[in-house]
Structures are given as C-alpha cells and as structure tokens.
PDB file of C-alpha atoms in Angstrom:
ATOM      1  CA  UNK K  15       5.423   1.941 -47.095  1.00 62.00           C
ATOM      2  CA  UNK K  16       2.548   2.111 -44.329  1.00 72.00           C
ATOM      3  CA  UNK K  17      -0.024   4.569 -43.880  1.00 79.00           C
ATOM      4  CA  UNK K  18      -0.398   5.951 -40.138  1.00 81.00           C
ATOM      5  CA  UNK K  19      -3.268   5.259 -40.118  1.00 78.00           C
ATOM      6  CA  UNK K  20      -2.929   2.066 -41.278  1.00 78.00           C
ATOM      7  CA  UNK K  21      -0.758   1.167 -39.232  1.00 75.00           C
ATOM      8  CA  UNK K  22      -2.799   2.240 -35.798  1.00 75.00           C
ATOM      9  CA  UNK K  23      -5.970   0.390 -36.836  1.00 72.00           C
ATOM     10  CA  UNK K  24      -3.157  -3.444 -37.634  1.00 70.00           C
ATOM     11  CA  UNK K  25      -2.582  -2.470 -33.488  1.00 68.00           C
ATOM     12  CA  UNK K  26      -5.410  -1.286 -32.224  1.00 68.00           C
ATOM     13  CA  UNK K  27      -8.430  -3.689 -30.375  1.00 61.00           C
ATOM     14  CA  UNK K  28     -10.874  -4.353 -32.446  1.00 64.00           C
ATOM     15  CA  UNK K  29     -13.415  -3.735 -29.612  1.00 68.00           C
ATOM     16  CA  UNK K  30     -13.316  -0.012 -29.053  1.00 64.00           C
ATOM     17  CA  UNK K  31     -14.999  -1.719 -25.580  1.00 74.00           C
ATOM     18  CA  UNK K  32     -12.008  -3.580 -25.048  1.00 75.00           C
ATOM     19  CA  UNK K  33     -10.261  -1.519 -22.638  1.00 73.00           C
ATOM     20  CA  UNK K  34     -13.033  -0.896 -20.221  1.00 78.00           C
ATOM     21  CA  UNK K  35     -13.460  -4.589 -20.428  1.00 80.00           C
ATOM     22  CA  UNK K  36     -10.086  -4.693 -18.650  1.00 78.00           C
ATOM     23  CA  UNK K  37     -10.279  -1.492 -16.457  1.00 76.00           C
ATOM     24  CA  UNK K  38     -13.476  -3.285 -15.372  1.00 78.00           C
ATOM     25  CA  UNK K  39     -11.758  -6.899 -14.414  1.00 77.00           C
ATOM     26  CA  UNK K  40      -8.525  -4.777 -13.198  1.00 75.00           C
ATOM     27  CA  UNK K  41     -10.986  -3.427 -10.846  1.00 76.00           C
ATOM     28  CA  UNK K  42     -12.260  -6.301  -9.878  1.00 76.00           C
ATOM     29  CA  UNK K  43      -9.359  -7.124  -7.950  1.00 72.00           C
ATOM     30  CA  UNK K  44      -8.309  -4.038  -6.643  1.00 77.00           C
ATOM     31  CA  UNK K  45      -8.846  -5.226  -3.038  1.00 77.00           C
ATOM     32  CA  UNK K  46      -7.201  -8.015  -2.529  1.00 82.00           C
ATOM     33  CA  UNK K  47      -3.171  -6.586  -4.488  1.00 85.00           C
ATOM     34  CA  UNK K  48      -3.384  -3.723  -2.166  1.00 85.00           C
ATOM     35  CA  UNK K  49      -3.794  -6.723   0.861  1.00 87.00           C
ATOM     36  CA  UNK K  50      -0.976  -8.546  -1.589  1.00 91.00           C
ATOM     37  CA  UNK K  51       1.339  -5.835  -2.490  1.00 90.00           C
ATOM     38  CA  UNK K  52       1.601  -5.189   1.230  1.00 89.00           C
ATOM     39  CA  UNK K  53       2.552  -8.771   2.164  1.00 92.00           C
ATOM     40  CA  UNK K  54       4.738  -8.348  -0.788  1.00 94.00           C
ATOM     41  CA  UNK K  55       7.270  -5.023   0.193  1.00 93.00           C
ATOM     42  CA  UNK K  56       6.803  -6.532   3.645  1.00 91.00           C
ATOM     43  CA  UNK K  57       8.739  -9.877   3.182  1.00 95.00           C
ATOM     44  CA  UNK K  58      11.411  -9.018   0.181  1.00 95.00           C
ATOM     45  CA  UNK K  59      11.758  -6.461   3.637  1.00 94.00           C
ATOM     46  CA  UNK K  60      12.382  -8.597   6.347  1.00 95.00           C
ATOM     47  CA  UNK K  61      14.269 -10.593   2.763  1.00 96.00           C
ATOM     48  CA  UNK K  62      16.889  -7.660   2.062  1.00 96.00           C
ATOM     49  CA  UNK K  63      17.103  -7.520   6.611  1.00 95.00           C
ATOM     50  CA  UNK K  64      18.183 -11.175   7.748  1.00 95.00           C
ATOM     51  CA  UNK K  65      19.826 -11.368   4.172  1.00 96.00           C
ATOM     52  CA  UNK K  66      18.202 -14.870   2.748  1.00 95.00           C
ATOM     53  CA  UNK K  67      17.369 -15.204  -1.140  1.00 96.00           C
ATOM     54  CA  UNK K  68      14.627 -15.803  -3.056  1.00 96.00           C
ATOM     55  CA  UNK K  69      15.841 -19.971  -2.991  1.00 96.00           C
ATOM     56  CA  UNK K  70      16.249 -20.031   0.331  1.00 96.00           C
ATOM     57  CA  UNK K  71      12.773 -19.216   1.366  1.00 96.00           C
ATOM     58  CA  UNK K  72      11.506 -21.887  -1.895  1.00 96.00           C
ATOM     59  CA  UNK K  73      12.812 -24.254  -0.093  1.00 96.00           C
ATOM     60  CA  UNK K  74      12.334 -22.557   3.676  1.00 95.00           C
ATOM     61  CA  UNK K  75       8.669 -22.935   2.105  1.00 95.00           C
ATOM     62  CA  UNK K  76       8.416 -26.139   0.822  1.00 94.00           C
ATOM     63  CA  UNK K  77       7.979 -24.677  -2.926  1.00 95.00           C
ATOM     64  CA  UNK K  78       9.266 -23.707  -6.488  1.00 95.00           C
ATOM     65  CA  UNK K  79      12.117 -20.520  -6.547  1.00 96.00           C
ATOM     66  CA  UNK K  80       9.558 -19.563  -9.273  1.00 96.00           C
ATOM     67  CA  UNK K  81       6.095 -19.459  -7.160  1.00 96.00           C
ATOM     68  CA  UNK K  82       8.887 -17.727  -4.270  1.00 96.00           C
ATOM     69  CA  UNK K  83       8.993 -14.727  -7.231  1.00 96.00           C
ATOM     70  CA  UNK K  84       5.494 -14.683  -8.321  1.00 95.00           C
ATOM     71  CA  UNK K  85       4.516 -14.305  -4.548  1.00 95.00           C
ATOM     72  CA  UNK K  86       7.016 -11.697  -3.805  1.00 95.00           C
ATOM     73  CA  UNK K  87       5.619  -9.254  -7.101  1.00 93.00           C
ATOM     74  CA  UNK K  88       2.647  -8.668  -5.307  1.00 90.00           C
ATOM     75  CA  UNK K  89      -0.200 -10.048  -7.990  1.00 85.00           C
ATOM     76  CA  UNK K  90      -1.924 -13.339  -6.464  1.00 90.00           C
ATOM     77  CA  UNK K  91      -4.166 -14.001  -4.598  1.00 90.00           C
ATOM     78  CA  UNK K  92      -3.115 -15.421  -1.191  1.00 92.00           C
ATOM     79  CA  UNK K  93      -4.111 -18.137   1.098  1.00 93.00           C
ATOM     80  CA  UNK K  94      -3.677 -17.925   4.516  1.00 91.00           C
ATOM     81  CA  UNK K  95      -2.013 -20.905   4.232  1.00 93.00           C
ATOM     82  CA  UNK K  96       1.066 -19.343   1.949  1.00 94.00           C
ATOM     83  CA  UNK K  97       1.252 -16.464   4.388  1.00 94.00           C
ATOM     84  CA  UNK K  98       1.482 -18.664   7.355  1.00 93.00           C
ATOM     85  CA  UNK K  99       3.994 -20.664   5.435  1.00 95.00           C
ATOM     86  CA  UNK K 100       6.067 -17.041   4.542  1.00 95.00           C
ATOM     87  CA  UNK K 101       5.920 -15.945   7.816  1.00 94.00           C
ATOM     88  CA  UNK K 102       7.342 -18.895   9.657  1.00 95.00           C
ATOM     89  CA  UNK K 103      10.123 -19.303   6.821  1.00 96.00           C
ATOM     90  CA  UNK K 104      11.161 -15.587   6.925  1.00 95.00           C
ATOM     91  CA  UNK K 105      10.566 -15.982  11.139  1.00 93.00           C
ATOM     92  CA  UNK K 106       8.773 -12.146  11.169  1.00 92.00           C
ATOM     93  CA  UNK K 107       5.106 -11.690  11.191  1.00 90.00           C
ATOM     94  CA  UNK K 108       3.314 -10.448   8.247  1.00 87.00           C
ATOM     95  CA  UNK K 109      -0.115  -9.900   8.714  1.00 82.00           C
ATOM     96  CA  UNK K 110       0.582  -7.618  12.212  1.00 79.00           C
ATOM     97  CA  UNK K 111       1.101  -4.257  11.816  1.00 67.00           C
ATOM     98  CA  UNK K 112       0.617  -4.292   8.325  1.00 57.00           C
ATOM     99  CA  UNK K 113      -0.260  -1.183   7.270  1.00 57.00           C
ATOM    100  CA  UNK K 114       1.926   0.697   9.323  1.00 59.00           C
ATOM    101  CA  UNK K 115       4.275   0.617   6.336  1.00 54.00           C
ATOM    102  CA  UNK K 116       1.901   2.523   4.119  1.00 53.00           C
ATOM    103  CA  UNK K 117       3.583   5.540   4.111  1.00 51.00           C
ATOM    104  CA  UNK K 118       7.355   3.863   2.320  1.00 57.00           C
ATOM    105  CA  UNK K 119       4.648   1.987  -0.238  1.00 57.00           C
ATOM    106  CA  UNK K 120       1.899   4.755  -0.636  1.00 58.00           C
ATOM    107  CA  UNK K 121      -1.412   2.779  -1.583  1.00 57.00           C
ATOM    108  CA  UNK K 122      -3.854   5.317  -3.738  1.00 56.00           C
ATOM    109  CA  UNK K 123      -7.153   5.105  -1.070  1.00 57.00           C
ATOM    110  CA  UNK K 124      -9.467   5.094  -4.283  1.00 56.00           C
ATOM    111  CA  UNK K 125     -10.301   3.519  -6.263  1.00 56.00           C
ATOM    112  CA  UNK K 126      -8.834   4.647  -9.849  1.00 54.00           C
ATOM    113  CA  UNK K 127     -10.575   7.639 -11.835  1.00 53.00           C
ATOM    114  CA  UNK K 128     -10.092   6.893 -15.011  1.00 53.00           C
ATOM    115  CA  UNK K 129     -13.786   4.579 -14.803  1.00 52.00           C
ATOM    116  CA  UNK K 130     -15.337   6.864 -13.852  1.00 53.00           C
ATOM    117  CA  UNK K 131     -14.996   9.623 -16.800  1.00 55.00           C
ATOM    118  CA  UNK K 132     -13.997   7.433 -19.349  1.00 56.00           C
ATOM    119  CA  UNK K 133     -10.832   7.932 -20.029  1.00 58.00           C
ATOM    120  CA  UNK K 134      -7.174   6.502 -19.210  1.00 53.00           C
ATOM    121  CA  UNK K 135      -4.861   8.321 -16.540  1.00 51.00           C
ATOM    122  CA  UNK K 136      -2.145  11.257 -18.076  1.00 52.00           C
ATOM    123  CA  UNK K 137       1.499  10.949 -17.210  1.00 45.00           C
ATOM    124  CA  UNK K 138       2.812  11.683 -14.304  1.00 49.00           C
ATOM    125  CA  UNK K 139      -0.327  11.636 -12.555  1.00 47.00           C
ATOM    126  CA  UNK K 140      -1.294   9.633  -9.389  1.00 49.00           C
ATOM    127  CA  UNK K 141      -2.152   6.969 -10.541  1.00 45.00           C
ATOM    128  CA  UNK K 142      -0.568   7.220 -13.747  1.00 42.00           C
ATOM    129  CA  UNK K 143       1.872   3.835 -12.242  1.00 45.00           C
ATOM    130  CA  UNK K 144      -1.115   1.211 -11.137  1.00 45.00           C
ATOM    131  CA  UNK K 145      -1.941  -1.326 -13.609  1.00 41.00           C
TER     132      UNK K 145
END
C-alpha cells in the first residue's frame, strides 16, 4: 500500500509556482471573458425564447454545431463578425444593453482576490465558482 505522501507527490504539480502562473493566465483573459459570458447568456436566452436548437443556429450562422456550442459556453474571444452573425441568426441585438442582464448573471465586480493574497478562495466564498 502506498504512503499518503507518495500519492500526494504523484498528483501534485512539479513546479510549486504552477498554480500562480495558471491563475495569472486566467486573470489575463478575465476582461474579455466577462463580455463573452454575457453574450453567451443573452444568446442562450434568445434561443430558448425562439425554440431554436444549436444545430438550427449553426445552420443559420453558416458554421458547425460544435462551434456554436463553444460560443454558448462563453469561453471564446468572439470577433465582431461572429457576434454580428449571431445577432442576425437570432434576430436580436446582442450588444445593445448588454449589461442589463447583469442582475440575472452576476459577474464579480473585481479581479479574483486569491492572486493578491496568495491563497485559493475557500469553498462557498463569493469567488469559489470562478475558474
């Protein structure tokens, strides 16, 4: 039977600073990801209202269903062309009043605090659901 310390070492990062590098990379994309998430939320809402599937949206946009799936997850750095195609396919203005849906989809008003204090957020804290 393996010792606990051997199991921990086998599953830990080789570089003790790796978590800080990953956190910094996530922080670097924080700004545009907020917009991407809001756009995705608004598009999903429009799809639900109109009863449109991802496959139907993909056909209307002239792309694959897999790409639409990525867009709707809110993790892509969308181009204005993609946003425009999304608006046209859904028949809605996505960028108009974009922040009016913040009351439903709350985005933390500041950067994650765990970078400045050097420790991860506690489970259940206001930032525990962030990537």
